[in-house]
CSV table of C-alpha atoms in Angstrom, one decimal:
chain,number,residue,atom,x,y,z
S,542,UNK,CA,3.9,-15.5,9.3
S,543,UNK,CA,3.0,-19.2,8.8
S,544,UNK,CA,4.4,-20.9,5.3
S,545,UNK,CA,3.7,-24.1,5.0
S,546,UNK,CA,6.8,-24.9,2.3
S,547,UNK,CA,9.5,-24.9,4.8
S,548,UNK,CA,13.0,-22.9,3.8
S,549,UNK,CA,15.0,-23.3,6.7
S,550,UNK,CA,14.2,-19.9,7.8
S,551,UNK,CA,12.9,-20.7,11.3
S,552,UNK,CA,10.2,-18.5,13.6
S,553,UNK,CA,11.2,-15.2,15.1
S,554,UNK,CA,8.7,-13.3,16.8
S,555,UNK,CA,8.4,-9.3,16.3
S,556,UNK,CA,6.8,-6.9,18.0
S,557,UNK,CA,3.3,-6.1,16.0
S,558,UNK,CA,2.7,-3.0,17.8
S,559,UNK,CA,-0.8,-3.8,18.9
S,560,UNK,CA,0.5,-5.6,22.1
S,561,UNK,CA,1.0,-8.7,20.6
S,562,UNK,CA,3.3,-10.0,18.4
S,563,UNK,CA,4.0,-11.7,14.4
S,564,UNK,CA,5.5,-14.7,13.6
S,565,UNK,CA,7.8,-13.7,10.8
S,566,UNK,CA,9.1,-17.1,9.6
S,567,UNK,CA,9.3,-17.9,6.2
S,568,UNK,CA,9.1,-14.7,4.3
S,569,UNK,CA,9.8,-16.3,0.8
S,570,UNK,CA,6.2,-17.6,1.1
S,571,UNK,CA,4.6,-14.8,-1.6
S,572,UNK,CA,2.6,-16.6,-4.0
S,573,UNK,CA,0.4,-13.2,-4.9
S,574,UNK,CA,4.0,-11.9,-6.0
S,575,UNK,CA,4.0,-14.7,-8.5
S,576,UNK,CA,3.0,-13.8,-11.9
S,577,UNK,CA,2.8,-18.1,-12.2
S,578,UNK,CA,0.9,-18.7,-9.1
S,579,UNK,CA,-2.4,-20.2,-9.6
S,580,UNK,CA,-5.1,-18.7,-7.2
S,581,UNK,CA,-7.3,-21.2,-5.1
S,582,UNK,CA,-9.8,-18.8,-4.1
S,583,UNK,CA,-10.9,-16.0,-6.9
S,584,UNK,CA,-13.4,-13.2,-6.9
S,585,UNK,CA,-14.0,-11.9,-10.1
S,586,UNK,CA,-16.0,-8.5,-10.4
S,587,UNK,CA,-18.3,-9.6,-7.2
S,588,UNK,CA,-21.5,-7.6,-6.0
S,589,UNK,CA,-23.5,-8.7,-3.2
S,590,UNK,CA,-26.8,-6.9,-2.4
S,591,UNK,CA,-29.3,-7.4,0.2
S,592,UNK,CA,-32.4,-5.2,-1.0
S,593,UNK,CA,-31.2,-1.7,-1.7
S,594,UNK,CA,-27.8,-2.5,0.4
S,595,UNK,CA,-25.1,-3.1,-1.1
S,596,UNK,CA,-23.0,-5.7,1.1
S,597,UNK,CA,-20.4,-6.3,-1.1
S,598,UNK,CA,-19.2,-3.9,-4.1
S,599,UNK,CA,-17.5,-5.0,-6.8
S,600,UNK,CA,-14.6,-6.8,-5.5
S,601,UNK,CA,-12.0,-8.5,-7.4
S,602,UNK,CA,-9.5,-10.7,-5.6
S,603,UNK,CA,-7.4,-13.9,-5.4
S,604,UNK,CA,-6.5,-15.4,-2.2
S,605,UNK,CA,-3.9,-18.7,-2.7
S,606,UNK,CA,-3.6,-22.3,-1.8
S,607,UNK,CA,-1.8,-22.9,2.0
S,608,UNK,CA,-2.7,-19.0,2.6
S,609,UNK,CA,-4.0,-17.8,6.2
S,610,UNK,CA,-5.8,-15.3,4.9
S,611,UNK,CA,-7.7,-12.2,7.0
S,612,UNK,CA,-10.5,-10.7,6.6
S,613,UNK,CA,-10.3,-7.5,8.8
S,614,UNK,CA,-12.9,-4.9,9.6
S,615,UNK,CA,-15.1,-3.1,11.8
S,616,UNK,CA,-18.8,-4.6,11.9
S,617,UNK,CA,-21.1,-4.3,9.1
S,618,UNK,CA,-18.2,-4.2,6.9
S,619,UNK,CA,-19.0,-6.9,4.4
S,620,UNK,CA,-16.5,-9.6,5.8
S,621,UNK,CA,-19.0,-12.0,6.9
S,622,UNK,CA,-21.0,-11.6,3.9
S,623,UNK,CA,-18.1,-12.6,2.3
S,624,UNK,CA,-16.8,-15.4,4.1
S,625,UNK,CA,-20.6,-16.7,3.9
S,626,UNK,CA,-20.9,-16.8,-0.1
S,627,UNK,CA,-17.3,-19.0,-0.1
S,628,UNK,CA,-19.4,-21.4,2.3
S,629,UNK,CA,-22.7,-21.1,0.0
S,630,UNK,CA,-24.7,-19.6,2.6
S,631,UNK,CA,-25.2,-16.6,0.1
S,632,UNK,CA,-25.0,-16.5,-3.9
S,633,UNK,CA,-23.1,-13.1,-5.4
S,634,UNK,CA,-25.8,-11.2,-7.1
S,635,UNK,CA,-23.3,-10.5,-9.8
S,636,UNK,CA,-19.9,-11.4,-10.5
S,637,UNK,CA,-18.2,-14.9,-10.1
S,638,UNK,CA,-16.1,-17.0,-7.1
S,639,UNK,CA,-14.2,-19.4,-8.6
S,640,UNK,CA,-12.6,-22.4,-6.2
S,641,UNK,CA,-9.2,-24.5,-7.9
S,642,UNK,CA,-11.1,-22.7,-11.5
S,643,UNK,CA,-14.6,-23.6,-11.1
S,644,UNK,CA,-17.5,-21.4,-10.2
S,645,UNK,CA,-18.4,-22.6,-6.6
S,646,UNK,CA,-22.3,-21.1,-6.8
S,647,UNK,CA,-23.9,-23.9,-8.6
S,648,UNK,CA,-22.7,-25.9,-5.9
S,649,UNK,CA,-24.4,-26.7,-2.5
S,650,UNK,CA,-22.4,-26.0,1.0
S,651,UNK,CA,-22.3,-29.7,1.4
S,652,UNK,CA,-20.4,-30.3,-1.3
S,653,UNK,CA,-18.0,-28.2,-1.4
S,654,UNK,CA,-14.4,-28.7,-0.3
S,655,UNK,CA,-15.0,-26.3,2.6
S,656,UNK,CA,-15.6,-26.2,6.1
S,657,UNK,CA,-16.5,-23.1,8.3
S,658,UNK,CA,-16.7,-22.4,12.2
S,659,UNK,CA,-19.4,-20.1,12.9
S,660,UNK,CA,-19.3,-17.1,15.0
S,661,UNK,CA,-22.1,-19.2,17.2
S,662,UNK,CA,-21.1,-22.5,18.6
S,663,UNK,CA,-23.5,-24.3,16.6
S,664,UNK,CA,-22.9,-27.9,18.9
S,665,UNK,CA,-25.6,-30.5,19.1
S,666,UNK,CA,-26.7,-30.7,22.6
S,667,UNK,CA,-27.6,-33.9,22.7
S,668,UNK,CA,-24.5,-35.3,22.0
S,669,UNK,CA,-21.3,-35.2,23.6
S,670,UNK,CA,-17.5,-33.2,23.1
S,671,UNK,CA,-16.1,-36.4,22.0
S,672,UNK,CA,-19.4,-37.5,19.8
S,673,UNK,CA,-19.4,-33.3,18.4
S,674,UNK,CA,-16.1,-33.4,17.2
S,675,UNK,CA,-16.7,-37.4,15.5
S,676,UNK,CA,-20.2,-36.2,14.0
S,677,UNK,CA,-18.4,-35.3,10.3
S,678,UNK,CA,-16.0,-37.8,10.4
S,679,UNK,CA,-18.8,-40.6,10.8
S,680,UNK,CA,-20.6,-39.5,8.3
S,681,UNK,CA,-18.0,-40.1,5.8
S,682,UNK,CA,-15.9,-43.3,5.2
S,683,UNK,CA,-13.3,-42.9,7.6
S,684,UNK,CA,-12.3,-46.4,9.9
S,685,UNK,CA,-13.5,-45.9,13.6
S,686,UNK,CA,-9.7,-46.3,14.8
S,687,UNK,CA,-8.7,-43.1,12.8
S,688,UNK,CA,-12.1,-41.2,13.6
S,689,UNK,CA,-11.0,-42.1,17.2
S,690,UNK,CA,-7.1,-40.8,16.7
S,691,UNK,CA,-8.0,-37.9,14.8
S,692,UNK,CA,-10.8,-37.1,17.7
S,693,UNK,CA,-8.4,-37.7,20.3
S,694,UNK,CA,-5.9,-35.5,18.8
S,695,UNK,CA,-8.3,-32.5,18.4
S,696,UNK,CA,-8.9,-32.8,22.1
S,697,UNK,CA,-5.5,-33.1,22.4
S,698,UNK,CA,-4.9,-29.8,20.4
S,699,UNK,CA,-7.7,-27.8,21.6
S,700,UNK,CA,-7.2,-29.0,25.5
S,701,UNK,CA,-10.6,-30.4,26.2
S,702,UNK,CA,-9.5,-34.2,26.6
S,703,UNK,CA,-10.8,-34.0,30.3
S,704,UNK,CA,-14.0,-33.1,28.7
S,705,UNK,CA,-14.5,-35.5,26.1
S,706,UNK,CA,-17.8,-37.0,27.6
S,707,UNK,CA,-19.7,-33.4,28.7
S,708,UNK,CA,-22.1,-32.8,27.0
S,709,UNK,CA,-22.1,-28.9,25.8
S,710,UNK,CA,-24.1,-27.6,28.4
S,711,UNK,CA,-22.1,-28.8,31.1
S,712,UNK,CA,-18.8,-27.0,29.9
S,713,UNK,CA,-18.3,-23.1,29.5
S,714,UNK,CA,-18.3,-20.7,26.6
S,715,UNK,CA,-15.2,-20.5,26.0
S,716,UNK,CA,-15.1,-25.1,26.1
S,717,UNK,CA,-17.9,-24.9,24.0
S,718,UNK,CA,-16.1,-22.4,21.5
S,719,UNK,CA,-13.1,-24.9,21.2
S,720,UNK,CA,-15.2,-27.8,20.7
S,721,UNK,CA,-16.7,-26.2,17.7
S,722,UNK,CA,-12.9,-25.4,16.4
S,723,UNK,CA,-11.8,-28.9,16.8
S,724,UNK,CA,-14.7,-30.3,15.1
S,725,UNK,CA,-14.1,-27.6,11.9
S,726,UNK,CA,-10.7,-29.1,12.2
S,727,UNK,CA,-11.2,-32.9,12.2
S,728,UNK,CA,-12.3,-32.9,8.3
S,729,UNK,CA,-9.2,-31.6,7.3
S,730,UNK,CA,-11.0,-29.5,4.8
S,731,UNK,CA,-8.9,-28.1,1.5
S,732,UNK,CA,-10.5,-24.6,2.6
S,733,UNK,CA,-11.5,-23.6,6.1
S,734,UNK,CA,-13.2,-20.9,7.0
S,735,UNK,CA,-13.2,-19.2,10.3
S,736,UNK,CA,-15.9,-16.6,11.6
S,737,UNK,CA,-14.2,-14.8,14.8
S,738,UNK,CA,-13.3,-18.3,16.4
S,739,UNK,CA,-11.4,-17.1,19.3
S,740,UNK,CA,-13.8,-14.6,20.6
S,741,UNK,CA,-15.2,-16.4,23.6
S,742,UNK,CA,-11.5,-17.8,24.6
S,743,UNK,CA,-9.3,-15.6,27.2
S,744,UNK,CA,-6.6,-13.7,26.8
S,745,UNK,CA,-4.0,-16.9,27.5
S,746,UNK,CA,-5.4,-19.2,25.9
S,747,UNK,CA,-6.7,-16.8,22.4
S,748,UNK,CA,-3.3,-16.0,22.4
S,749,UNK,CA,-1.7,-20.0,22.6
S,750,UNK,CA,-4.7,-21.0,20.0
S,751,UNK,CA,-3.8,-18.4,17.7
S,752,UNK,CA,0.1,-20.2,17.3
S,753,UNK,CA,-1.5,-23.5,17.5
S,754,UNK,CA,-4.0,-22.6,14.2
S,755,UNK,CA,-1.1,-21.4,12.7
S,756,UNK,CA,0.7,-24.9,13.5
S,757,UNK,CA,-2.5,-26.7,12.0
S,758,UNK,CA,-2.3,-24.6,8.7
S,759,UNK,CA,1.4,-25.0,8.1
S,760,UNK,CA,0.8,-28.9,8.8
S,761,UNK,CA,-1.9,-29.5,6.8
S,762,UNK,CA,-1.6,-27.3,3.9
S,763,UNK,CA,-5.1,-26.0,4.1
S,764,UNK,CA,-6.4,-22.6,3.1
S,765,UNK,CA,-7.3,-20.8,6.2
S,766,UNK,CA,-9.9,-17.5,5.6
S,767,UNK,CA,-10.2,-16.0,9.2
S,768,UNK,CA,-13.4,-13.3,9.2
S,769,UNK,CA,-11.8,-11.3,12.8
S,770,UNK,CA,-12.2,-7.5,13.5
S,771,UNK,CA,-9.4,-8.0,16.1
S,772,UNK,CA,-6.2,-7.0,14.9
S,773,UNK,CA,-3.7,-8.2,16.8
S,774,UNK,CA,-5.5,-11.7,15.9
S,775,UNK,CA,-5.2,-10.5,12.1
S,776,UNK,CA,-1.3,-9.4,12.5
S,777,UNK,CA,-0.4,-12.6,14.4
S,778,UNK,CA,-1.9,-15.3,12.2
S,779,UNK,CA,-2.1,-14.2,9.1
S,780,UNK,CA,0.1,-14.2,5.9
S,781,UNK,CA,-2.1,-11.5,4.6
S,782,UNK,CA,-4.9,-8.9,5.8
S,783,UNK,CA,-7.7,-7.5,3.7
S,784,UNK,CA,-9.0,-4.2,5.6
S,785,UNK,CA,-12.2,-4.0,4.5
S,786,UNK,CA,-14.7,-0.8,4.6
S,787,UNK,CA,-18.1,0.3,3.6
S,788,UNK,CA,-18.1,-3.4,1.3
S,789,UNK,CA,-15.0,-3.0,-0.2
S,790,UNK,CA,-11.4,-4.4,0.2
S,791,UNK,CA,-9.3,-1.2,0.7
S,792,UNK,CA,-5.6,-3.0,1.5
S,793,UNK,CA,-5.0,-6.7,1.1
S,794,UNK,CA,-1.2,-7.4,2.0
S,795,UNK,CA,1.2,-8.8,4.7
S,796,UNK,CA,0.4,-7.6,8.4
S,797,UNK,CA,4.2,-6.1,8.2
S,798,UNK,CA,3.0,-3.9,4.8
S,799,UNK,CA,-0.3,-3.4,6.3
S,800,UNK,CA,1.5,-1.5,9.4
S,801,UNK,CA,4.7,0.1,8.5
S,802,UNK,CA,2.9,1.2,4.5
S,803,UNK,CA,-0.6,2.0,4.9
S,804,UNK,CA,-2.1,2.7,1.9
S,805,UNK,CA,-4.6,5.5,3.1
S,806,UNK,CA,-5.5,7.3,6.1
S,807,UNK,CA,-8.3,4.6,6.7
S,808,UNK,CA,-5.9,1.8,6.9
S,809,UNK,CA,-2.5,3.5,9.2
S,810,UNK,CA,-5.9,4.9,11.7
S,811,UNK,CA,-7.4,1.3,12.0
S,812,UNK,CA,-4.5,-0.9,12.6
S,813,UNK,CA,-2.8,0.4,16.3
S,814,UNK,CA,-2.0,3.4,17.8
S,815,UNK,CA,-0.9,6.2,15.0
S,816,UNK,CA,-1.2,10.2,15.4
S,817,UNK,CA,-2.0,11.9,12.4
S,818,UNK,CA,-0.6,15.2,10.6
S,819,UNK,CA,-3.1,16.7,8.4
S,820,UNK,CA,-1.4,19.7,6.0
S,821,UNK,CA,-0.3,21.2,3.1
S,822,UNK,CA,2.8,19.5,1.0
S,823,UNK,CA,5.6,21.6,-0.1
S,824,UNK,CA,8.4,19.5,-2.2
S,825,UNK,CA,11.6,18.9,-0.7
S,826,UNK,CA,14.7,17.0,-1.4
S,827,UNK,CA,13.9,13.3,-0.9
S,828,UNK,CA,10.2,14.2,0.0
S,829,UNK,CA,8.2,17.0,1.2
S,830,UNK,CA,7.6,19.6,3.8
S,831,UNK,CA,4.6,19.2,5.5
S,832,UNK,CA,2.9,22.4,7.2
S,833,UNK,CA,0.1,21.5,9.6
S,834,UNK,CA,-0.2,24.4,11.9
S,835,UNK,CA,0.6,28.0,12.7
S,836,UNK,CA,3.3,28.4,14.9
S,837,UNK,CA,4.8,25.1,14.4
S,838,UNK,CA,7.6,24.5,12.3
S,839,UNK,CA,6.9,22.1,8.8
S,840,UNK,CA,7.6,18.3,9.3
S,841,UNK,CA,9.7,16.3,7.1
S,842,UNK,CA,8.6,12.9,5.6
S,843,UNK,CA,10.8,11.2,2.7
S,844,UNK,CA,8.7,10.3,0.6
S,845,UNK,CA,8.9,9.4,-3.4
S,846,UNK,CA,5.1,10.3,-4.1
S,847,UNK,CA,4.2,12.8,-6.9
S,848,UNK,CA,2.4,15.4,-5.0
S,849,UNK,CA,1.4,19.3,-6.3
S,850,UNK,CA,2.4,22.1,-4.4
S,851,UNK,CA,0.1,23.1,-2.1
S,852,UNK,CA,-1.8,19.3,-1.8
S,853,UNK,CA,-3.8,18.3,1.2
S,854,UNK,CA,-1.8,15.7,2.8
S,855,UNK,CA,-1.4,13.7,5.3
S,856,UNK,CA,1.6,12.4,8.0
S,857,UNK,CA,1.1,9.3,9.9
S,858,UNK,CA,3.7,8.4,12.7
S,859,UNK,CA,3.3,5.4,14.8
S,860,UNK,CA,4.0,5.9,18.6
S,861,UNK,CA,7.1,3.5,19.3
S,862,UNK,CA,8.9,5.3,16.3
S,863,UNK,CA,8.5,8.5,18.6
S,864,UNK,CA,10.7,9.9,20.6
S,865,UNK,CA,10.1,11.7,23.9
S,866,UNK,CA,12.8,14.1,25.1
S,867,UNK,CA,13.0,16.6,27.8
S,868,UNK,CA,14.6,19.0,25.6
S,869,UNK,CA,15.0,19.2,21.8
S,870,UNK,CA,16.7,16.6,20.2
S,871,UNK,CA,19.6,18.3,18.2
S,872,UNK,CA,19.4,18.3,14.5
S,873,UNK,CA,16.4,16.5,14.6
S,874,UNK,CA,14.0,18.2,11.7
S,875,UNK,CA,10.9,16.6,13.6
S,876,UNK,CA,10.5,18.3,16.8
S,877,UNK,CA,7.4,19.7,18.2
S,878,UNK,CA,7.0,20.8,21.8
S,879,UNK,CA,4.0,20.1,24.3
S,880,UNK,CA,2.5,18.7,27.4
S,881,UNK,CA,1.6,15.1,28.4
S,882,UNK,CA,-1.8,15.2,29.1
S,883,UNK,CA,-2.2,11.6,29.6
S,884,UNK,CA,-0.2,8.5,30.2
S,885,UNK,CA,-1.7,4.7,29.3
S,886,UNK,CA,0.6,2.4,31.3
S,887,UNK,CA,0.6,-1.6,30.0
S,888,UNK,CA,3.4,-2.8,31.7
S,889,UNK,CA,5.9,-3.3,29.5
S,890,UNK,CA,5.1,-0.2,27.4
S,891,UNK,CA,4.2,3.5,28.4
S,892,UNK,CA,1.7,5.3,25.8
S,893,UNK,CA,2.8,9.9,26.8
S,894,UNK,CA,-0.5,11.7,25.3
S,895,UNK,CA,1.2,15.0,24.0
S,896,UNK,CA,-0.7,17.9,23.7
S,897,UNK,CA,1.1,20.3,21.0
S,898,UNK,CA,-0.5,24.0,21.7
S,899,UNK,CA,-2.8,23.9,18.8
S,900,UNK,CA,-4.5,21.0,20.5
S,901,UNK,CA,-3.0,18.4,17.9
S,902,UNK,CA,-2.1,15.1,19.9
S,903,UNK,CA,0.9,12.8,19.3
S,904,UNK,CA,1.7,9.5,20.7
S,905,UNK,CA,5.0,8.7,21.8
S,906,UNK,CA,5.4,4.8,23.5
S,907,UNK,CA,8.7,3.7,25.7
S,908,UNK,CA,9.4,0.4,26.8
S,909,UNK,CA,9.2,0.5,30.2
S,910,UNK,CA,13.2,-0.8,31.0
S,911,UNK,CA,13.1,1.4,34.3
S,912,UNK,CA,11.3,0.7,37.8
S,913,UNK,CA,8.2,2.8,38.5
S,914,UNK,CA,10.0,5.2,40.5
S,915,UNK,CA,12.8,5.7,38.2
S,916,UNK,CA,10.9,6.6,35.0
S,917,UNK,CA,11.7,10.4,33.8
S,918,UNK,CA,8.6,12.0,32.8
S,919,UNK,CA,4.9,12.3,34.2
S,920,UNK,CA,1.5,14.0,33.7
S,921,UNK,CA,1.7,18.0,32.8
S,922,UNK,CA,5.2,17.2,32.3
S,923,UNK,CA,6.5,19.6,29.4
S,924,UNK,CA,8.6,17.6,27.4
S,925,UNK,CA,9.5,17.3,23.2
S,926,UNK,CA,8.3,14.7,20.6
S,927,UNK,CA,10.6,13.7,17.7
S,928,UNK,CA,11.6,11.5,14.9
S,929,UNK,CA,13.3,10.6,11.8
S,930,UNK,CA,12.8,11.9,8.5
S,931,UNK,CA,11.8,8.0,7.0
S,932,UNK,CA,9.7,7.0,10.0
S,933,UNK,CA,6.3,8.2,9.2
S,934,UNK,CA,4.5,7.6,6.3
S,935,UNK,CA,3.1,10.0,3.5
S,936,UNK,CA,-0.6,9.4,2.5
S,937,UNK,CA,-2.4,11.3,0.2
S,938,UNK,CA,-6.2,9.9,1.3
């Protein structure tokens, strides 16, 4: 993930299991693991209510300086609301956000240190790609040789430089979304804040902007807050994701934490592809015995949580840590036989639907190192599903 403090460390890029991948550079860049870190950003006890609807429930957080923070979640979440109360959009109806120590709410959006792309393109129409992008930087004091540089290298960075004198209607949706990003950009603001800004881009080109924002941030030093309900846009830029639910932060931490240790079922079910055990707990040595269905033998998880005998709880196993097997794998205490029911080829992976006889379903991915023809297994194929005692997770909720 992005840092701006450089260590030496270099990029290397991991797999993020939602078909995408992380950048997992700089890893000593933990300022919420620092009991001496000042927060930039902190929400203290914060309650936002529209009517009888509660948006926002009592949430207490701190998000730091040079962070790329996420804000993940399905719609109607609260993550907007959220990201539109840092702008000043919206006042909390209790509770305090504090900016570098001082309450922000007093204060118009205007002045504020902040700057945010909105989820709509929001461009003057009148005006044109070059003329949008220079509209903040003229109203300030900035020379026009550096409003023309710093315009010229947001077209640069965004790739609209053959567009510079369109006006908005003459370019697409997708143009039009990266005008508005380079013109949130151009202010250099101490805290941006971004409301799903690489929604109308494709596939390529979401995918390049998303290493080129992380560029930006590490440059810069600014804050980024990213409001996004795609995760693999989440995993890849962020140095931490808040999953969000029902107005309420359930797991803020890296996208690496966030996947392999999900703090609830809620969390390992909404970030990628994961089958879920539900059963009884039985202590074991090193973790417990899991019981989930007649007929089938108890799975093993190590696991160090303090659980009674008996407790409702629940397995989570993500499908590349899954083995598929024509026969069973020996001395493997995971094994369950079935049937592939269905198979999701995406070109470089395989997703094998297996259907265990009690109707349970468990995911098993393989990279796909073989030609078509070659590959060993295929619908109604019976086959076995397996892993290692430390590869899923334990969950109580």
């Amino acid at each position: 993930w992005p840092a701006p403090d450089h260590t030496g460390a270099g990029c290397f890029l991991a797999h993020s299991g939602l078909g995408g991948t992380v950048c997992m550079s700089q890893i000593t860049f933990e300022p919420w693991n620092d009991p001496s870190a000042k927060p930039l950003i902190e929400f203290k006890g914060v309650t936002k209510r529209f009517g009888d609807f509660t948006a926002i429930d009592n949430q207490t957080f701190d998000i730091y300086e040079k962070e790329f923070f996420a804000l993940l979640g399905p719609s109607g979440c609260g993550k907007t609301t959220m990201m539109r109360m840092l702008a000043g959009f919206e006042t909390p109806t209790s509770g305090k956000i504090l900016l570098s120590g001082q309450d922000i709410a007093p204060i118009p959006p205007n002045k504020r240190a902040v700057n945010m792309m909105f989820q709509s393109y929001a461009l003057f129409p009148h005006l044109s790609v070059w003329e949008n992008i220079a509209f903040g930087l003229k109203r300030g004091t900035m020379p026009k040789d550096e409003i023309a540089a710093r315009v010229e290298q947001m077209l640069k960075l965004t790739r609209l430089e053959k567009f510079a004198q369109r006006k908005p209607h003459q370019i697409s949706g997708g143009q039009r979304q990266r005008v508005a990003l380079a013109r949130s950009l151009a202010k250099a603001p101490k805290l941006l804040l971004l409301d799903e800004p690489l929604g109308a881009l494709d596939a390529k080109l979401r995918q390049d902007t998303q290493f080129e924002l992380m560029d930006i941030q590490e440059k810069t030093g600014t804050t980024f807050v990213i409001v996004t309900h795609d995760q693999e846009e989440a995993m890849t830029v962020a140095s931490r994701v808040a999953v969000m639910d029902d107005g309420r932060i359930i797991q803020a931490d890296t996208p690496a934490h966030i996947y392999e240790m999900p703090g609830s079922v809620y969390v390992a079910d909404f970030i990628g592809d994961v089958t879920i055990f539900e059963g009884r707990a039985k202590r074991a040595e090193g973790g417990y015995h899991i019981a989930f269905a007649e007929g089938h033998d108890s799975l093993f998880a190590a696991s160090d949580l303090d659980l009674s005998e008996g407790q409702t709880a629940y397995l989570a196993i993500r499908p590349e840590k899954v083995m598929i097997t024509p026969e069973r794998p020996e001395g493997a205490r995971n094994a369950l036989e079935g049937k592939i029911l269905d198979i999701a080829y995406l070109g470089n992976l395989s997703t094998y639907h297996v259907a265990l006889s009690n109707g349970q379903i468990v995911k098993a991915q393989t990279a796909n190192t073989r030609r078509l023809a070659n590959r060993p297994f295929t619908w109604e194929d019976s086959v076995w599903v397996s892993w290692t005692d430390t590869a899923a997770v334990l969950l109580e909720r």
